[in-house]
Short mmCIF file of N, CA and C in Angstrom, two decimals:
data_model
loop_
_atom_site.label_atom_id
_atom_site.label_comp_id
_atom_site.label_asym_id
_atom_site.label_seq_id
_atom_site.Cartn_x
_atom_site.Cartn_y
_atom_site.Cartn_z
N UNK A 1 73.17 -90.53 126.38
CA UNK A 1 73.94 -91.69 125.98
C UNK A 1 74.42 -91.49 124.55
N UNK A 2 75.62 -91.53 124.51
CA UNK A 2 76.55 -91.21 122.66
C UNK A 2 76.11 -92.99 122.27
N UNK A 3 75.81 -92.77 121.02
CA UNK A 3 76.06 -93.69 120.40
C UNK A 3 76.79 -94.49 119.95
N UNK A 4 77.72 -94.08 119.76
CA UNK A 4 79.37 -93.69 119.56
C UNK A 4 80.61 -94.01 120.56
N UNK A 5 80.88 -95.43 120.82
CA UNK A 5 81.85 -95.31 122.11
C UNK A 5 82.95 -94.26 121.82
N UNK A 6 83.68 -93.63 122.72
CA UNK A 6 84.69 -92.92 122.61
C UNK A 6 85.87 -94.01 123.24
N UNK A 7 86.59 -93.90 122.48
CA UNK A 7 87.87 -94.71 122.22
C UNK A 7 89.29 -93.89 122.98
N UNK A 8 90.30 -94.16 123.75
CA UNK A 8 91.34 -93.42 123.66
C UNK A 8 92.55 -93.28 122.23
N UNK A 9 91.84 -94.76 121.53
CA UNK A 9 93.60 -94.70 120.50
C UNK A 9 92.93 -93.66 119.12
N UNK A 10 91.50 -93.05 119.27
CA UNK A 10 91.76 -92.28 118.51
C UNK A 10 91.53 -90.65 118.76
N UNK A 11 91.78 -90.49 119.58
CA UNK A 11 92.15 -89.35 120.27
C UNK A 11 93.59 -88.59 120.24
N UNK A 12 93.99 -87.21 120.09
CA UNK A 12 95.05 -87.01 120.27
C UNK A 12 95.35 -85.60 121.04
N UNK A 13 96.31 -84.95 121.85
CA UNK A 13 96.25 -84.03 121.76
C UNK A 13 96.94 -82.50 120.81
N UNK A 14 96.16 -81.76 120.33
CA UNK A 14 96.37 -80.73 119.28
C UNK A 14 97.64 -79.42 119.71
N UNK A 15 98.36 -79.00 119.19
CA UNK A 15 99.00 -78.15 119.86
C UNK A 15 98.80 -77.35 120.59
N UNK A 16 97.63 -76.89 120.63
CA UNK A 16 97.04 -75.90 121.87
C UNK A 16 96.20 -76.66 123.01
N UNK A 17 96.81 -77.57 123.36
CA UNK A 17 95.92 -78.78 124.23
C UNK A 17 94.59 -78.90 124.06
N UNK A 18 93.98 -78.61 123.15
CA UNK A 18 92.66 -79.37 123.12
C UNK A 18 92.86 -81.15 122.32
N UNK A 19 91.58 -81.91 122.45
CA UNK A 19 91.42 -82.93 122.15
C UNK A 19 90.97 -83.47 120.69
N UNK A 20 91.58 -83.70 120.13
CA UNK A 20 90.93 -83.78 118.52
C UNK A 20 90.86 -85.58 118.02
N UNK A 21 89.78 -85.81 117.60
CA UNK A 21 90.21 -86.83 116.93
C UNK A 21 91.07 -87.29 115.57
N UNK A 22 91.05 -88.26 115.45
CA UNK A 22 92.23 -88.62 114.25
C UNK A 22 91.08 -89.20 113.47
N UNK A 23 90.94 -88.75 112.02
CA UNK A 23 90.22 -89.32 111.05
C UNK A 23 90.57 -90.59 110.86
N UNK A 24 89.33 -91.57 110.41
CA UNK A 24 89.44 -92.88 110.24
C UNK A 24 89.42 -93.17 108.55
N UNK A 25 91.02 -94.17 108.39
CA UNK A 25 91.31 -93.99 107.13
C UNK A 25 90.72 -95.88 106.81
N UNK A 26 89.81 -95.73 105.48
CA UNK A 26 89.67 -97.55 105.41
C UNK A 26 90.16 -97.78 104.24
N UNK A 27 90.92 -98.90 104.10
CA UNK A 27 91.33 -99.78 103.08
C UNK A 27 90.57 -100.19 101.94
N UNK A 28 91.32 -99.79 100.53
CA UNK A 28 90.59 -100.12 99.53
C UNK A 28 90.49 -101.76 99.57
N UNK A 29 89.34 -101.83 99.06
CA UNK A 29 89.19 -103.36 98.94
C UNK A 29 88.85 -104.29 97.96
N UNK A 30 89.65 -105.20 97.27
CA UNK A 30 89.62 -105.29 96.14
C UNK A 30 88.67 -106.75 95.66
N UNK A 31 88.34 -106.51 94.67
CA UNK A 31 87.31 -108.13 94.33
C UNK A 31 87.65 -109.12 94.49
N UNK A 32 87.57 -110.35 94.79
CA UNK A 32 87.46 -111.69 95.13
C UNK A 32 86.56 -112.31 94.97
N UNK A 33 86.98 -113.86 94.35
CA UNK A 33 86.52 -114.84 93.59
C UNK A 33 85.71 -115.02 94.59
N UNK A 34 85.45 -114.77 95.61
CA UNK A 34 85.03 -115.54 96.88
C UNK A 34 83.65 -114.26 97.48
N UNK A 35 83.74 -113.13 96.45
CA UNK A 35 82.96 -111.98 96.56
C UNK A 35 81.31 -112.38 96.47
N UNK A 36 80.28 -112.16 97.52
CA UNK A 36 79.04 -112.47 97.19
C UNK A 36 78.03 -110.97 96.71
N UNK A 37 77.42 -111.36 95.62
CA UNK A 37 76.81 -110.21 94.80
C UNK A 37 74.82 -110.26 95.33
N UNK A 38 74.97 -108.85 95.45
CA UNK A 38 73.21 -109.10 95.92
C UNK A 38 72.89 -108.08 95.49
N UNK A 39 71.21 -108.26 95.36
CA UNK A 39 70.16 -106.74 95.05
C UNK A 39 69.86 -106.45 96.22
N UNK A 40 70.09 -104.78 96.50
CA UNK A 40 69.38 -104.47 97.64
C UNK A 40 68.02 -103.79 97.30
N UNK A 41 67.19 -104.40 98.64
CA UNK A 41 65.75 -104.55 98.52
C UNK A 41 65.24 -103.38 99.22
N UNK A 42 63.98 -102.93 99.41
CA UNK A 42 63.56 -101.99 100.32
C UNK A 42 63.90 -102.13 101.84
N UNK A 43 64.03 -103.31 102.26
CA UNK A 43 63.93 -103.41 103.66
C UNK A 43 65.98 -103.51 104.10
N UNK A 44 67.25 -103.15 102.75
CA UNK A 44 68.30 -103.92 103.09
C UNK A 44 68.92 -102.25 103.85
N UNK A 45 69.59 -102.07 104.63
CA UNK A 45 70.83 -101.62 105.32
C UNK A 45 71.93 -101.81 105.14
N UNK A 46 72.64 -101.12 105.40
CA UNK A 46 74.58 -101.76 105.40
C UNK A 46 74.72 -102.25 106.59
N UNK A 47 73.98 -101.88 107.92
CA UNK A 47 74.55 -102.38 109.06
C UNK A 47 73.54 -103.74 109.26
N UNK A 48 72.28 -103.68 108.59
CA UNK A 48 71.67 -105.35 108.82
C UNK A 48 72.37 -106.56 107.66
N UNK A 49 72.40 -105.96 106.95
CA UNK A 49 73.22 -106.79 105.62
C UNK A 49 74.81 -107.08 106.57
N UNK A 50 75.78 -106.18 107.17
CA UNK A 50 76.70 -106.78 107.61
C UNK A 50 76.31 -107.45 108.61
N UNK A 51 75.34 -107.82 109.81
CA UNK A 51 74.81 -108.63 110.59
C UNK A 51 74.35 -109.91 109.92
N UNK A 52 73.96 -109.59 109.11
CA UNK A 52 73.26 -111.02 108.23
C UNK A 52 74.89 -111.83 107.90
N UNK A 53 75.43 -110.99 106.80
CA UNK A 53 76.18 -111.50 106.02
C UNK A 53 78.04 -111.82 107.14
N UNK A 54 78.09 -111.00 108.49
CA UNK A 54 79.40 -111.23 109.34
C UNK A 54 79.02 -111.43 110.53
N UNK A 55 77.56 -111.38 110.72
CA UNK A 55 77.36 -111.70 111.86
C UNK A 55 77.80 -110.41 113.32
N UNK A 56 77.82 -109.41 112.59
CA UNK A 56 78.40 -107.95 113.40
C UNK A 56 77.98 -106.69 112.43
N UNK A 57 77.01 -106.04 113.31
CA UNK A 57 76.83 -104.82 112.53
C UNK A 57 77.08 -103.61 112.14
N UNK A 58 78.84 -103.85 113.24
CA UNK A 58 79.13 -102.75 113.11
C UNK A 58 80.51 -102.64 111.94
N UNK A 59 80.54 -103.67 111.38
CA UNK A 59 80.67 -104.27 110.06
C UNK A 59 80.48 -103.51 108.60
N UNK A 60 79.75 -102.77 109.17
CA UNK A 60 78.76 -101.72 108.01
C UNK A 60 79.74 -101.50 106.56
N UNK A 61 81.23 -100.65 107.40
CA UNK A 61 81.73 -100.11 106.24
C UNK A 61 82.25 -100.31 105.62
N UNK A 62 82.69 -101.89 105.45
CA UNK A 62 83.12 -102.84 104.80
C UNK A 62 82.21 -103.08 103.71
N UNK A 63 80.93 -103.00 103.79
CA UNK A 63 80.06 -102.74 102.48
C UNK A 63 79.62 -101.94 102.24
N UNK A 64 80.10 -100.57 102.81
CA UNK A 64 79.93 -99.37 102.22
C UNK A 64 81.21 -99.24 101.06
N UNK A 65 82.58 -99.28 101.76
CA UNK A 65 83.76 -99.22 100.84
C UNK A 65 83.79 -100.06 99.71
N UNK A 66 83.17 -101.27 99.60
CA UNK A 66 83.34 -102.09 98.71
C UNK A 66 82.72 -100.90 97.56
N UNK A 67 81.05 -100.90 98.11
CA UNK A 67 80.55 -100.37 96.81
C UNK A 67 80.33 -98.96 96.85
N UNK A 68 81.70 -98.22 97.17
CA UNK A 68 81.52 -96.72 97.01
C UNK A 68 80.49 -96.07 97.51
N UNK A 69 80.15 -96.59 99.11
CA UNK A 69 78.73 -96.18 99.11
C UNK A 69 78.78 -94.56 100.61
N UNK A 70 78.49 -93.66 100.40
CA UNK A 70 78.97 -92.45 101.59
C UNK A 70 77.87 -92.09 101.47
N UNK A 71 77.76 -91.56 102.93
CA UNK A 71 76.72 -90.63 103.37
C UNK A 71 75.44 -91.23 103.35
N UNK A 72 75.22 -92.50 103.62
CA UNK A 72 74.17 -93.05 103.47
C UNK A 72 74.01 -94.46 104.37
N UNK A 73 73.72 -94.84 105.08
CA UNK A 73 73.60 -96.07 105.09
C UNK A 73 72.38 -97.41 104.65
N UNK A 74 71.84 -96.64 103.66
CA UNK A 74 70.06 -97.43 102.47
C UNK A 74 70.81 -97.62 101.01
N UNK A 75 71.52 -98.33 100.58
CA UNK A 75 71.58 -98.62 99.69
C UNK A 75 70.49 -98.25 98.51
N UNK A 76 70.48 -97.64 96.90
CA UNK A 76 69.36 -97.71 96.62
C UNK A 76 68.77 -99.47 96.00
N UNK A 77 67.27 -99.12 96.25
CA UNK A 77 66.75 -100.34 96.10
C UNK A 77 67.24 -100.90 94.49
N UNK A 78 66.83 -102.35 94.21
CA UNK A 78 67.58 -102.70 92.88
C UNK A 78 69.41 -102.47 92.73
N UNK A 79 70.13 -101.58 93.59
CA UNK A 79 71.49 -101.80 93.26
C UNK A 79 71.74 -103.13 93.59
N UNK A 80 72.95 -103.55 92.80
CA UNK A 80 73.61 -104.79 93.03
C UNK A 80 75.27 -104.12 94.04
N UNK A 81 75.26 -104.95 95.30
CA UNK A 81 76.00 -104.53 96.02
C UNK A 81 76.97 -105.73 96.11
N UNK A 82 78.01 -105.70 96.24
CA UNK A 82 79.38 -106.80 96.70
C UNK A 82 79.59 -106.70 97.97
N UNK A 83 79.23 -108.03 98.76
CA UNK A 83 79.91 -108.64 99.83
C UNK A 83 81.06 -108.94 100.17
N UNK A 84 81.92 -108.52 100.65
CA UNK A 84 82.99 -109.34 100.15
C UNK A 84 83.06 -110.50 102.03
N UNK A 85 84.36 -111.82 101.48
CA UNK A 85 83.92 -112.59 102.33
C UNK A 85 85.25 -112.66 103.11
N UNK A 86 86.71 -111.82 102.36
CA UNK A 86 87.72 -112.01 103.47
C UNK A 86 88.02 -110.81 104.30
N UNK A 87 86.79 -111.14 105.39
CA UNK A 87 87.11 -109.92 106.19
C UNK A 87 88.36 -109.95 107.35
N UNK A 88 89.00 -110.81 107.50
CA UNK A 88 89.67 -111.03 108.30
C UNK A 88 91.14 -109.82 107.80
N UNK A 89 91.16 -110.45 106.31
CA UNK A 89 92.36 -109.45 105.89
C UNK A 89 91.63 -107.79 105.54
N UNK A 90 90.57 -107.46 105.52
CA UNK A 90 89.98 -106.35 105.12
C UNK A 90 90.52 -105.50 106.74
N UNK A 91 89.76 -106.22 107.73
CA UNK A 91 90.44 -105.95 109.45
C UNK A 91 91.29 -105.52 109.59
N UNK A 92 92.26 -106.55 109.00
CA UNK A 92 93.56 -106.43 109.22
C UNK A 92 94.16 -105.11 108.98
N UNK A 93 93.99 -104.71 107.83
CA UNK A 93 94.52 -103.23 106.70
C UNK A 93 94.01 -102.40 107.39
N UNK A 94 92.38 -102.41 107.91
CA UNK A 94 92.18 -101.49 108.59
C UNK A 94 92.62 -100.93 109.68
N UNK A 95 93.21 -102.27 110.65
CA UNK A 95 93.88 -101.88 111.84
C UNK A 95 94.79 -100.93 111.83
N UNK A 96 95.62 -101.77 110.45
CA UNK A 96 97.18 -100.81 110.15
C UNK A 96 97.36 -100.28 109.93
N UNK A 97 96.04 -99.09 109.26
CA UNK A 97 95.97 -97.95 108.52
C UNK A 97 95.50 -96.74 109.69
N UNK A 98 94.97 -97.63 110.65
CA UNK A 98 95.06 -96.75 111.78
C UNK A 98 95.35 -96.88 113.11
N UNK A 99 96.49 -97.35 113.18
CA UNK A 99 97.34 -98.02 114.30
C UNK A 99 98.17 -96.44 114.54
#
């Protein structure tokens, strides 16, 4: 079982007919008055923190991008991380950036 659904819209085929995917490009995202600031603790995640904080965990990289965060999904403990709260338009950019 992949963890990972496989999608058709990001699939393409390569000039020698094999199947390649298309890298996923995300939208910078910029601060807002409306931005919630937290310490992450021993027990925080990016994908339980976006469950907590959007109610969807697959949400994750929306608070990874905020706070520059790769290759990781453990925040270190004591960082102060930004929430941000308009995800609707964060979505949005993302869609369009890889539509």
């Amino acid at each position: 079982m992949n963890r990972y659904p496989r999608t058709s819209n990001n699939i393409t085929n390569r000039y020698d007919g094999k199947q390649v995917f298309f890298t996923t490009r995300y939208p910078i995202i910029p601060t807002s008055n409306s931005d919630i600031y937290i310490t992450a603790g021993s027990e925080d995640f990016l994908d339980s923190l976006a469950l907590k904080f959007y109610k969807d965990s697959t949400l994750w990289w929306i608070i990874a991008q905020a706070n520059n965060i790769k290759g990781t999904m453990k925040p270190k403990i004591g960082q102060q991380l930004r929430i941000p709260k308009n995800i609707d338009l964060i979505i949005a950019r993302f869609n369009r950036a890889n539509s």
